[in-house]
Amino acid sequence: MRYSALSIFRQALSGNRNWAPMWREPQPKPHYDVIIVGGGGHGLSTAYYLAKEFGITNVAVIEKGYLGGGNVGRNTTIIRSNYMLEGNEPFYELSMKLWEGLEQDFNYNAMVSQRGIVNLFHTDGQRDAYARRGNAMMMHGVKAELLDREQVRQMMPYLNFDHARFPILGGLLQKRGGTARHDAVAWGYGRGADERGVDLIQHCEVTGIRRDEVGQVTGVETTKGFIGCNKLALATAGHTSVTGKMAGLDLPIETHVLQAFVSEGIKPVIDNVITYGAGHFYISQSDKGGLVFGADIDYYSSYAQRGNLATVEHTIEEGVSLIPGLSRVRVLRSWGGAMDMSMDGSPIIDRTPIDNLYLNCGWCYGGFKATPASGFCFAHLIAKNEPHPVARLLRLDRFERGFAVDEGGKGPQPNLH
């Protein structure tokens, strides 16, 4: 079924009784060309692009819960490409270009809203750093604007410009940045993959990875039995270290909890995305009126999808410091995502030492915004056994080789990224 204004009108005439399910509920086949472990945004987008761009349709996506129940539905929905380094900027710009045509591509309303993102700065040193970042973006053909204090005030008069410690001096603006509806992204990719013959197998947990006498992966043990494959791709986010160990891999990542929050619905006030230069805080307003915001990880390793109260307090303090009016708004709910934090804060899309095992992990805070490019580049890698040009620096062995992609300049310590 193709979605359109005409289809909505026709379904309304039938009392909306004839909508088709978005995807099938297949039983797993004995063998697939490719198995993707992880039914989140990256796994589903990989399956979609494998089928659409490379014609590989004998594919299964295996998810231990329900599709989109992990980090793709547990984030603050921000999309952007305002990066600096060669390994990141071209990659995230590819993602932004895919975002801009995504809804037409897979015929689903993902509510992509290019409302703009402003990174605030509070010192002369930060101004210089953002000027450098903006120049690096423009060298890659990505537009950026350095705003002064008054330009920011005209856009966002509700901010605390005269904070005694952190006065707002300006900001770096990327107008093409914004937000998208996270769960709709998963649904759109899942629907598009299913239409092209991909099997989406929910509530099927992988319990082991089977290898032959020469070390090649032959398939996965699951709660629905053994499923064979020619190629196995891992896109399991915060559980990558667990699934990697099933194949005998020790990976350079740690798992941390990242909390996010949404307030009660209020009238429109924040019409773009804002990040706080004096602390790691970011905020936007959803179409339902809730303020969606987050800050730092909880700084201890955990696989739980919940966080501690100290981080809640820290996040709220930063928010009120930036926007004093937030003190009068009630938090409606909070949640946590299990983040796969890499040693340099940048992702890994690469083949592993096991010839037919492929890895997509290390997304830290950047997983959602990368969803389209991650799936496209991972599909390219799986189909052609060579990296996509924009992902060529995101290698697994870069830490051993001394070629880190350290966007934040914080060194080889995952929890600092």
PDB file of C-alpha atoms in Angstrom, residues 115 158 262-271 283-293 323-332:
ATOM      1  CA  ARG A 115      14.291  23.942  11.921  1.00  0.00           C
ATOM      2  CA  TYR A 158      14.236  33.639  26.378  1.00  0.00           C
ATOM      3  CA  VAL A 262      10.341  15.331  27.872  1.00  0.00           C
ATOM      4  CA  SER A 263       8.266  17.981  29.631  1.00  0.00           C
ATOM      5  CA  GLU A 264       4.544  18.562  29.730  1.00  0.00           C
ATOM      6  CA  GLY A 265       3.158  20.146  26.589  1.00  0.00           C
ATOM      7  CA  ILE A 266       3.376  23.933  26.420  1.00  0.00           C
ATOM      8  CA  LYS A 267       2.713  26.538  23.742  1.00  0.00           C
ATOM      9  CA  PRO A 268       5.361  26.875  21.004  1.00  0.00           C
ATOM     10  CA  VAL A 269       8.428  28.668  22.331  1.00  0.00           C
ATOM     11  CA  ILE A 270      11.563  26.880  21.058  1.00  0.00           C
ATOM     12  CA  ASP A 271      11.446  26.738  17.281  1.00  0.00           C
ATOM     13  CA  ILE A 283      16.896  20.931  23.827  1.00  0.00           C
ATOM     14  CA  SER A 284      14.132  21.235  21.230  1.00  0.00           C
ATOM     15  CA  GLN A 285      10.338  21.276  21.258  1.00  0.00           C
ATOM     16  CA  SER A 286       8.252  18.475  19.808  1.00  0.00           C
ATOM     17  CA  ASP A 287       5.178  18.939  17.621  1.00  0.00           C
ATOM     18  CA  LYS A 288       3.036  17.933  20.609  1.00  0.00           C
ATOM     19  CA  GLY A 289       4.483  20.794  22.673  1.00  0.00           C
ATOM     20  CA  GLY A 290       6.768  18.842  24.974  1.00  0.00           C
ATOM     21  CA  LEU A 291      10.327  20.088  25.498  1.00  0.00           C
ATOM     22  CA  VAL A 292      12.719  17.256  24.619  1.00  0.00           C
ATOM     23  CA  PHE A 293      16.154  17.515  26.225  1.00  0.00           C
ATOM     24  CA  ILE A 323      16.628  28.874  30.096  1.00  0.00           C
ATOM     25  CA  PRO A 324      15.414  30.138  33.510  1.00  0.00           C
ATOM     26  CA  GLY A 325      11.776  29.678  32.472  1.00  0.00           C
ATOM     27  CA  LEU A 326      12.245  25.907  32.486  1.00  0.00           C
ATOM     28  CA  SER A 327      11.978  26.015  36.283  1.00  0.00           C
ATOM     29  CA  ARG A 328       8.209  26.465  35.893  1.00  0.00           C
ATOM     30  CA  VAL A 329       7.750  23.476  33.582  1.00  0.00           C
ATOM     31  CA  ARG A 330       7.103  19.950  34.842  1.00  0.00           C
ATOM     32  CA  VAL A 331       9.029  16.945  33.519  1.00  0.00           C
ATOM     33  CA  LEU A 332       6.567  14.411  32.164  1.00  0.00           C
TER      34      LEU A 332
END
